[in-house]
Coordinates of C-alpha atoms in Angstrom, one line a residue:
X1 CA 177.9 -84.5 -2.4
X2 CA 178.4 -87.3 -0.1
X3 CA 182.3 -87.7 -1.1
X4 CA 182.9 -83.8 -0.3
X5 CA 185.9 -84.3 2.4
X6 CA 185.4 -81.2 5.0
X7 CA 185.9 -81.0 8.9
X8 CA 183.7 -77.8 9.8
X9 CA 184.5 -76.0 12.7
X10 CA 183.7 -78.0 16.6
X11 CA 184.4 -75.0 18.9
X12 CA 182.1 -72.7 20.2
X13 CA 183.5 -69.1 21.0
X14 CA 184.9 -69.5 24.9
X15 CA 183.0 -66.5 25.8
X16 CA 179.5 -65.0 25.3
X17 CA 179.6 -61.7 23.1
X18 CA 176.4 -59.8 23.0
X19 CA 176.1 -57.6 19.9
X20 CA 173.2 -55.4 19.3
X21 CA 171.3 -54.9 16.5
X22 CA 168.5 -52.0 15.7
X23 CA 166.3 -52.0 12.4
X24 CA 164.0 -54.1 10.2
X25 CA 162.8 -57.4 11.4
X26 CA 159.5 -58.8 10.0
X27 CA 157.8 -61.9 7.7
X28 CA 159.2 -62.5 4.5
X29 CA 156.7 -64.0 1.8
X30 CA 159.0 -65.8 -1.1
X31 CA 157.4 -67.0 -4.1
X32 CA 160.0 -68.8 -6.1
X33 CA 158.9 -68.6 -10.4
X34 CA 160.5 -69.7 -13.3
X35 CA 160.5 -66.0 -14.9
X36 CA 159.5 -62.9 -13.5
X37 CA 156.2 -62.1 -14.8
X38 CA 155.0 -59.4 -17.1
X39 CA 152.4 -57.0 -16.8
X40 CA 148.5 -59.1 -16.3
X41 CA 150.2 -62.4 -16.7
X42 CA 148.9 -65.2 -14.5
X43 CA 151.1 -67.4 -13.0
X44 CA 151.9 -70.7 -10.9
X45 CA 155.2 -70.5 -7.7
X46 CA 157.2 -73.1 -7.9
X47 CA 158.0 -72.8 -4.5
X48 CA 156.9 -70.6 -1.5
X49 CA 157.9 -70.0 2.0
X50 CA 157.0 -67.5 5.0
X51 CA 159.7 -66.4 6.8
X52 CA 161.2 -64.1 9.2
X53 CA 163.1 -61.6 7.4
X54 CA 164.5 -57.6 7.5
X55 CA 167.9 -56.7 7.1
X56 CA 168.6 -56.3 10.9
X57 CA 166.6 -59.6 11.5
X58 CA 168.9 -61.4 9.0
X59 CA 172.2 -60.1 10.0
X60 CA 171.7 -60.8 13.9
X61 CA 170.4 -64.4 13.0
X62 CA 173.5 -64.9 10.9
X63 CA 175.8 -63.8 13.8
X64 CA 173.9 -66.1 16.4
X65 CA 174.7 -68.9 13.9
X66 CA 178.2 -68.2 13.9
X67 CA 178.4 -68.0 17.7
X68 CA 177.6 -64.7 18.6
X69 CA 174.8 -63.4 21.2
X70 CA 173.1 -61.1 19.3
X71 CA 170.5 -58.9 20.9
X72 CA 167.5 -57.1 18.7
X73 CA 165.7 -53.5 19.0
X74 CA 163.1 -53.2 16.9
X75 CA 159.1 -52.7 16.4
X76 CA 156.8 -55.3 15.4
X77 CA 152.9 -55.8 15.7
X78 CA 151.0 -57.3 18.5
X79 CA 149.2 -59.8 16.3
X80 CA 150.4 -63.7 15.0
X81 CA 153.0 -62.8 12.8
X82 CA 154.8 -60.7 15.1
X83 CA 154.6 -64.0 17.6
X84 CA 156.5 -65.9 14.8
X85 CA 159.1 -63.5 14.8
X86 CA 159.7 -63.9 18.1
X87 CA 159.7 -67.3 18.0
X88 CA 162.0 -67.5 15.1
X89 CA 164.7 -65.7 16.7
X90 CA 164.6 -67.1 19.8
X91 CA 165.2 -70.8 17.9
X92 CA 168.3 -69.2 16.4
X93 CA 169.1 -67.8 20.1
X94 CA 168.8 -64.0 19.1
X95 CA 167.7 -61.8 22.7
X96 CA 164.0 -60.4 22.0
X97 CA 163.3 -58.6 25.2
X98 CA 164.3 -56.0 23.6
X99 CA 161.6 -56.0 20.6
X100 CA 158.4 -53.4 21.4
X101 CA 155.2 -54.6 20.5
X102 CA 152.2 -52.3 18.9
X103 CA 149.1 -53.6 20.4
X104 CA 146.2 -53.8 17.3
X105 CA 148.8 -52.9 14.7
X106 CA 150.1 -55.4 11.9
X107 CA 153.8 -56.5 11.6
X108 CA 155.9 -55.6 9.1
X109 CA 156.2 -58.3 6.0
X110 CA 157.6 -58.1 2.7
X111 CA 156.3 -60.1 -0.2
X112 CA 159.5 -61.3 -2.9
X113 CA 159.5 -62.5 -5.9
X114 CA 162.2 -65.0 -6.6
X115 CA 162.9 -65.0 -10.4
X116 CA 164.8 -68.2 -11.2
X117 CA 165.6 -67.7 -14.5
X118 CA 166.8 -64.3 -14.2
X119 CA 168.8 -64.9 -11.0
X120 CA 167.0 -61.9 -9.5
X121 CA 164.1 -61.2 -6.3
X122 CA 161.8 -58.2 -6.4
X123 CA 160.7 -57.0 -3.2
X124 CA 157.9 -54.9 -2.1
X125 CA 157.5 -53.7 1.3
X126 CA 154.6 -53.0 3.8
X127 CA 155.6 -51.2 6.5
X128 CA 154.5 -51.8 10.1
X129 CA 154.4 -49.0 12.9
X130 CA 156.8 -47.0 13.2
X131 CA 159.2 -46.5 16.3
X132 CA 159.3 -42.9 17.7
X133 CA 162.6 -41.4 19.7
X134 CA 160.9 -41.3 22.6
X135 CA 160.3 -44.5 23.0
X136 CA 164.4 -45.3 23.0
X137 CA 163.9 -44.1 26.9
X138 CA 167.1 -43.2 28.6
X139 CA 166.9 -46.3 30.3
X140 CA 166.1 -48.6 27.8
X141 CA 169.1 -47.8 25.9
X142 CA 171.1 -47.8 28.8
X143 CA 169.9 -51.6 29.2
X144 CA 170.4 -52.5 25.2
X145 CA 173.6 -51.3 25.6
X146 CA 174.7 -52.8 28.8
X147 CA 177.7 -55.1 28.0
X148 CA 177.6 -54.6 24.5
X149 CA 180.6 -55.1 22.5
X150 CA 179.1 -53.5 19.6
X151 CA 175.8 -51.9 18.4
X152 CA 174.5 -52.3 14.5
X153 CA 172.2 -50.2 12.6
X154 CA 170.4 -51.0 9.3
X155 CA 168.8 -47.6 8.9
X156 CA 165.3 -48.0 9.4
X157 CA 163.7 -46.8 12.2
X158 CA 165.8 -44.0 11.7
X159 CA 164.5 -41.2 14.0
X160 CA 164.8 -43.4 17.5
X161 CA 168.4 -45.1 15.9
X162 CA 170.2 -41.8 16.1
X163 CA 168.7 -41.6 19.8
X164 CA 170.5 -45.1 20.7
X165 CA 173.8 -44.4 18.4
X166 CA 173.8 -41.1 20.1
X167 CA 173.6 -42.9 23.6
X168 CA 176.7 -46.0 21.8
X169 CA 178.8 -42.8 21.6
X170 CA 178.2 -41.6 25.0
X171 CA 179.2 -45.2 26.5
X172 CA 182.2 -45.9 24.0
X173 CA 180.3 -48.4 22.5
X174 CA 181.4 -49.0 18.5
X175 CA 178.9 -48.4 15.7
X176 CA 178.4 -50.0 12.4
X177 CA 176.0 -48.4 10.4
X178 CA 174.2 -50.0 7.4
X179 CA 174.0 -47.6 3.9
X180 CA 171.4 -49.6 1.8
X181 CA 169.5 -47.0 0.0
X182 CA 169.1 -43.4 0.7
X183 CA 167.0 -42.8 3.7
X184 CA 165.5 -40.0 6.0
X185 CA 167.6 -39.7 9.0
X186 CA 170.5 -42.1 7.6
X187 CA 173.1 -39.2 7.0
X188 CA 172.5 -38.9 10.8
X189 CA 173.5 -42.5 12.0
X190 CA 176.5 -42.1 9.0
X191 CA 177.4 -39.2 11.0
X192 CA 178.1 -41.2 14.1
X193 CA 179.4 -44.8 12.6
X194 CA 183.0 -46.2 13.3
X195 CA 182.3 -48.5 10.3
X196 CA 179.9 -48.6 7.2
X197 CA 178.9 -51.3 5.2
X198 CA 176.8 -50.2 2.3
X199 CA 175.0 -51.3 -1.2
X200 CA 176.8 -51.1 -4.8
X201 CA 174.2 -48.9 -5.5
X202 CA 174.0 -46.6 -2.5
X203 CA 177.6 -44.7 -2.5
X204 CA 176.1 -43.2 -6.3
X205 CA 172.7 -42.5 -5.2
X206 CA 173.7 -40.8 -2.5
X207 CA 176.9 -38.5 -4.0
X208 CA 175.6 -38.3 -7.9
X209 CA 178.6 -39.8 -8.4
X210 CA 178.4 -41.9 -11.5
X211 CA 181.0 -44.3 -11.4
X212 CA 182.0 -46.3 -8.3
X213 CA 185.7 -45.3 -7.6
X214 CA 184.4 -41.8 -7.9
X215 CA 180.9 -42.4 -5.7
X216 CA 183.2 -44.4 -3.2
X217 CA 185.6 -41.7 -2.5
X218 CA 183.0 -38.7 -2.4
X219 CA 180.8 -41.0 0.4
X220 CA 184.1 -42.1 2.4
X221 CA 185.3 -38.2 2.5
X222 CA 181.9 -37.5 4.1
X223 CA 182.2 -39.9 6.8
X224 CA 185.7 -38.6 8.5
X225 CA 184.4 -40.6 11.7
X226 CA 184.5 -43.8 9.8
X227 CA 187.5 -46.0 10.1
X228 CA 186.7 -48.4 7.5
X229 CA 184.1 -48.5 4.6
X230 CA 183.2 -52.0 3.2
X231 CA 180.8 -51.7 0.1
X232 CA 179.6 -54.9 -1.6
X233 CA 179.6 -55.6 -5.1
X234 CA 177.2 -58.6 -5.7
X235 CA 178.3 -61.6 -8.0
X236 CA 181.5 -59.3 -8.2
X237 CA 182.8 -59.0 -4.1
X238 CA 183.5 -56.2 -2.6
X239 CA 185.7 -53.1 -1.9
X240 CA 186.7 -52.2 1.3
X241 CA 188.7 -48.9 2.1
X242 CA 190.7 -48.5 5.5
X243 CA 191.1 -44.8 6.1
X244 CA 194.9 -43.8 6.9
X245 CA 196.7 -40.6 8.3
X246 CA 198.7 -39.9 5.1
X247 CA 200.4 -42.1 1.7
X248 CA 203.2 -41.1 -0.3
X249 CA 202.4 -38.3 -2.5
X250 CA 203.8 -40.2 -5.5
X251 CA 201.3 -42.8 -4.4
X252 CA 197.7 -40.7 -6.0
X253 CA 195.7 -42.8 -8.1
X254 CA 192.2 -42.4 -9.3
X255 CA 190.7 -44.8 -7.1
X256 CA 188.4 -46.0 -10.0
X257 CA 191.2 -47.4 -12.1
X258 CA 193.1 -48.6 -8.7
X259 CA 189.3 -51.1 -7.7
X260 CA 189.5 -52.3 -11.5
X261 CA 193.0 -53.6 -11.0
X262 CA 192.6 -54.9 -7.6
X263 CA 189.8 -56.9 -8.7
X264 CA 191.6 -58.4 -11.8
X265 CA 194.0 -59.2 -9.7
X266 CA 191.5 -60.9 -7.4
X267 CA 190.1 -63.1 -10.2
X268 CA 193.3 -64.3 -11.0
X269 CA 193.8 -65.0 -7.5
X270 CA 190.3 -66.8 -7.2
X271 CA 191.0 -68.6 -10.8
X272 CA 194.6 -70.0 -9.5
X273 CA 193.6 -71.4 -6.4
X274 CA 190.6 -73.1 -8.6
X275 CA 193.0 -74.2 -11.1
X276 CA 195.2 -76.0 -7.6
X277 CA 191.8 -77.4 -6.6
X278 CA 191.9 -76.1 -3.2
X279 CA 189.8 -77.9 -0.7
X280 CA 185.9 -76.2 -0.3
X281 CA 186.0 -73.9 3.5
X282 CA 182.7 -74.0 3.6
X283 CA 179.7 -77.1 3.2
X284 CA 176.0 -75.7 3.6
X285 CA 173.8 -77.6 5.2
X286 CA 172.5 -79.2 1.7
X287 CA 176.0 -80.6 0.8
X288 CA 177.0 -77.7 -1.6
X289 CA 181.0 -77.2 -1.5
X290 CA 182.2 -73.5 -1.5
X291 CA 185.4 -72.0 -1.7
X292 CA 187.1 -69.1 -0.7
X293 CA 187.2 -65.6 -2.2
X294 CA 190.4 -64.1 -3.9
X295 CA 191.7 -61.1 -2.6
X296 CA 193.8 -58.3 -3.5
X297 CA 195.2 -55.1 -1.5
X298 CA 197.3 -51.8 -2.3
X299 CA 198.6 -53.0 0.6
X300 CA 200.0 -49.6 1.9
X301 CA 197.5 -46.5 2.1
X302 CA 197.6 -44.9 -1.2
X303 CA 196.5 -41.3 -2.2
X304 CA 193.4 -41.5 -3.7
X305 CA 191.9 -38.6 -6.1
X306 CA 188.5 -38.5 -8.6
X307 CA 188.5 -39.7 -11.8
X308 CA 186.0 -36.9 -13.1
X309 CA 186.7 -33.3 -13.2
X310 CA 185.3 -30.1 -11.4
X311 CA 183.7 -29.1 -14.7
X312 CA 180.5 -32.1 -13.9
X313 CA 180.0 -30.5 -10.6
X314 CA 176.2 -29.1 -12.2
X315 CA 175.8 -32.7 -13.1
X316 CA 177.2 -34.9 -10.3
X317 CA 174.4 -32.3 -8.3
X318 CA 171.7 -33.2 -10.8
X319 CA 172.3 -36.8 -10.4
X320 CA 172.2 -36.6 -6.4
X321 CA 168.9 -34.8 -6.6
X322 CA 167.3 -37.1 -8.9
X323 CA 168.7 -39.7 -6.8
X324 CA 166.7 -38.2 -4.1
X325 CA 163.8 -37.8 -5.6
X326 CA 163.6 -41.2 -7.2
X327 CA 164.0 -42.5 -3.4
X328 CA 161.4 -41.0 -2.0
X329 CA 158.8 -41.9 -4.9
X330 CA 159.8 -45.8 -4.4
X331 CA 159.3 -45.3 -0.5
X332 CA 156.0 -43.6 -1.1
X333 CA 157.4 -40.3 0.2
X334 CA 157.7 -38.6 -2.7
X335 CA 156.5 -34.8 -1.1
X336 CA 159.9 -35.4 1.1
X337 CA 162.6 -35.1 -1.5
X338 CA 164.7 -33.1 0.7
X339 CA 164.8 -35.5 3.3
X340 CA 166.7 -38.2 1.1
X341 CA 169.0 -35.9 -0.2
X342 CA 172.8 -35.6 1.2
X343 CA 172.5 -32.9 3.4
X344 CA 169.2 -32.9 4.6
X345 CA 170.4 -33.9 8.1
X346 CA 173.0 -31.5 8.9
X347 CA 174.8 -33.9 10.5
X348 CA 178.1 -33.1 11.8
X349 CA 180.3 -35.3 9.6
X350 CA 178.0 -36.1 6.7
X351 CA 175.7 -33.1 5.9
X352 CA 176.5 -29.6 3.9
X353 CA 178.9 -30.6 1.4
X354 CA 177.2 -31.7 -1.8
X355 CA 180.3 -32.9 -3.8
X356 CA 183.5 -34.4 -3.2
X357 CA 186.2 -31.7 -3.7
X358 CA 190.0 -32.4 -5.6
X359 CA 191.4 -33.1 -2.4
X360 CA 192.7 -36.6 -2.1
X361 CA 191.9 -39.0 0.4
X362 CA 194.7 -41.6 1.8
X363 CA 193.4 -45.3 2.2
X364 CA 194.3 -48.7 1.5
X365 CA 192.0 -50.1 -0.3
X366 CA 190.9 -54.1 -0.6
X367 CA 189.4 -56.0 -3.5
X368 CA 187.4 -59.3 -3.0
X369 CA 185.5 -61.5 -5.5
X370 CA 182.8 -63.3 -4.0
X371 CA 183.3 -67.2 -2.8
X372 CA 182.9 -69.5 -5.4
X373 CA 179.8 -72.0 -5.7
X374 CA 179.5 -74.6 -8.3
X375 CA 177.3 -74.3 -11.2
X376 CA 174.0 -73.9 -10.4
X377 CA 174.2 -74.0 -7.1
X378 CA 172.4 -70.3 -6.4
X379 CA 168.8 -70.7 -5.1
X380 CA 168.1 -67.2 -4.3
X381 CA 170.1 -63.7 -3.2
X382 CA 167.5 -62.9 -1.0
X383 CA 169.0 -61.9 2.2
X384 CA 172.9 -62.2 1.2
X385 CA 173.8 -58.5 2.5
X386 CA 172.6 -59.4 5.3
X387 CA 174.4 -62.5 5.7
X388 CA 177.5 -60.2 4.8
X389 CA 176.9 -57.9 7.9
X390 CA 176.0 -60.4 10.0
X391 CA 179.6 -61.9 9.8
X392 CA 181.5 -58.8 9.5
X393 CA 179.6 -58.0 13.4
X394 CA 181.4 -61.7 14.2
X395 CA 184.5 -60.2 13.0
X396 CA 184.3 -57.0 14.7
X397 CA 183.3 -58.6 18.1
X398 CA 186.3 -61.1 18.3
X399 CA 188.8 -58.6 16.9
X400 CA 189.3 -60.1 13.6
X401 CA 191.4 -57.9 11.2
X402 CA 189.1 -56.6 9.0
X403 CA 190.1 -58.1 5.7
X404 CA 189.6 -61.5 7.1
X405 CA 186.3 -60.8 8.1
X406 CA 185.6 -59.7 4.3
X407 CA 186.4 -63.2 3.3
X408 CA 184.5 -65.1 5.8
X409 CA 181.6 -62.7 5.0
X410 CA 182.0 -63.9 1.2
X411 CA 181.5 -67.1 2.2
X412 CA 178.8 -66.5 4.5
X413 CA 176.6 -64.9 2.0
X414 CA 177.2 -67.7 -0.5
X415 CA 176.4 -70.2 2.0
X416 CA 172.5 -68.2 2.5
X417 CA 172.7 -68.2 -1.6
X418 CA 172.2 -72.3 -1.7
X419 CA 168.8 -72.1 -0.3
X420 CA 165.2 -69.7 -0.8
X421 CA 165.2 -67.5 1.5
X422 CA 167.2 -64.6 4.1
X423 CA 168.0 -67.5 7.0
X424 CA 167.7 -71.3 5.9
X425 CA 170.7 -71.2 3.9
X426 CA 172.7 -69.3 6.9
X427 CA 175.4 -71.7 8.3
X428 CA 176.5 -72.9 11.5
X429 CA 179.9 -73.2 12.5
X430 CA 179.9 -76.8 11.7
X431 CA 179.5 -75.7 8.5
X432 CA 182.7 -73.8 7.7
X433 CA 186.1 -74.5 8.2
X434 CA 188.0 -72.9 11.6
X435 CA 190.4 -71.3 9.8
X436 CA 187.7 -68.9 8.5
X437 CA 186.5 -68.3 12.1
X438 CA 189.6 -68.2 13.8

């Protein structure tokens, strides 16, 4: 590791930015195994760590890293855990005047199991108070906003979110919104996002869509506010769609068969520049070399249409409601259906229209594998959307084109892969190359 030539980035930004972030942020309790157990089994970590953690907690810390000045809404308890959260984000230089306090109530924490073997983490979630709309006063969003240059939302704390997003809109102040999993109150802040960033997963949960061209289209038709919609694949990238005013008509493709060729095409991209040994843009802070993602773009919008027909309507609705239901049950909600479903809200640009319609959408759309470690080198995923997020809030707040910011996110949330944990393996600028920043 020692030999690894690299000359990480010197600069800090020449200007403060303050970003805003509203959401999760509590302890995270990783308990690294060799195998994840089965049922009554008894068994030994390998390695464990407490540490601050939630997906708005990880994306803000992942911003400060990379220069930002990230500011954090959010609720947390008045006991010893929530004074480690403070403390942790005030190391990483993440604002925390912001962050209310319940007096006698625990924090939120999160207990993971890091399965080493099978590459995966398990995560199981106590809650802690939650944050009611009236307590986003009129004047405490007016100060969380106050030179913001943009506001992020991770879709918890849902009900006093659309309050402050409500308040971003007022002020002209961009939105990103967060789609992880379906939520109560999510199809609200959707409603009112300029961008989106969500989960493979939640694009099919949330439409009954059941393959992801199809789920991808049906969420980004519902979201006509939206200029962009970035959703991340895993070991496999990303997709990103940029919504455009028309394409050619000659140009309609199912956008299902036009992600699977776009993302060959990044491979090969990712496998040449492998093949001309193309110097590492990225060290972590344990000497691990990464390199940068392919990419691959229609690169003019293109008229994108379903693969599936209008005859699995019936079950593209099934699928949604089950969806729903299934959601609720894992958030132990399971009398509130309804309030996962799409729809529920009656949001203005997400609610009342339960399946995507034959109408095509124009977009040009944006593969990306993910950056490339060496062998071995993953630790744990824990954390790596949020490392995502947190760098595409760096590329929205210096006015980086959008596609760019995809690839410095890749590497980002490789980076975080090479260590256990949502924030030790985060890098610094040092750390990456200042093309990637630039």
């Amino acid at each position: 590791m020692a030999s690894i030539e690299f000359q990480g980035c010197s600069e800090p930004l020449p200007n403060t930015i303050k970003v805003v972030g509203m959401g999760s942020s509590g302890q995270d309790l990783l308990a690294q195994v060799a195998a994840f157990p089965r049922p009554d089994d008894k068994l030994r970590t390998e390695q464990f760590e407490a540490q601050g953690g939630g997906n708005c907690g990880n994306a803000l810390t992942a911003a400060a890293r990379l220069g930002l000045s990230p500011a954090c809404v959010t609720k947390i308890g008045g006991d010893g855990v929530g004074d480690g959260i403070i403390a942790e984000f005030q190391r990483d230089g993440v604002d925390t005047q912001f962050v209310l306090r319940a007096s006698g109530a625990p924090s939120p924490f999160t207990y993971i199991i890091v399965d080493r073997e099978g590459g995966t983490r398990t995560c199981i979630h106590t809650p802690g108070e939650p944050m009611a709309p009236e307590e986003m006063t009129s004047q405490l969003a007016e100060a969380v906003l106050e030179g913001a240059a943009l506001v992020y939302f991770d879709g918890r704390l849902t009900e006093a979110a659309v309050v402050l997003a409500a308040a971003a809109r007022e002020r002209g102040v961009p939105v990103l919104v967060e789609a992880e999993r379906l939520r109560p109150g999510l199809e609200q802040l959707l409603a009112m996002a300029d961008y989106v960033v969500s989960s493979a997963h939640f694009p099919e949960s949330w439409t009954g869509e059941q393959c992801l061209g199809d789920a991808l289209l049906a969420t980004f038709s519902r979201l006509p506010r939206a200029l962009w919609l970035i959703t991340t694949l895993g070991s496999r990238g990303s997709v990103l769609l940029e919504r455009a005013e028309s394409a050619e008509p000659a140009s309609e493709v199912a956008l299902e068969d036009l992600i699977a060729q776009l993302l060959t095409e990044a491979q090969a991209g990712a496998a040449e520049a492998a093949q001309q040994q193309a110097p590492p843009v990225c060290v972590s802070a344990s000497g691990v070399a990464i390199h940068g993602a392919g990419q691959a773009s229609s690169g003019v919008p293109r008229a994108l249409r379903l693969r599936r027909g209008e005859a699995e309507t019936q079950r593209v609705l099934a699928a949604a409601a089950a969806a729903a239901a299934q959601a609720a049950a894992a958030n132990a909600d399971a009398g509130n259906a309804a309030g996962y479903a799409m729809g529920s809200s009656g949001g203005s640009g997400a609610g009342g229209v339960a399946v995507a319609q034959s109408a095509s959408l124009a977009a040009t759309v944006t593969a990306s594998t993910a950056a490339r470690l060496p062998a071995g080198a993953v630790v744990d995923t824990t954390g790596a959307g949020d490392a995502f997020i947190g760098s595409i809030l760096y590329g929205l707040a210096t006015g980086m084109p959008v596609r760019r910011a995809v690839q410095l996110a890749s590497v980002v949330a490789a980076c975080k892969c090479t260590a256990l944990g949502p924030r030790p393996g985060l890098p610094r600028r040092a750390n990456l190359a200042p093309s990637l920043l630039a």
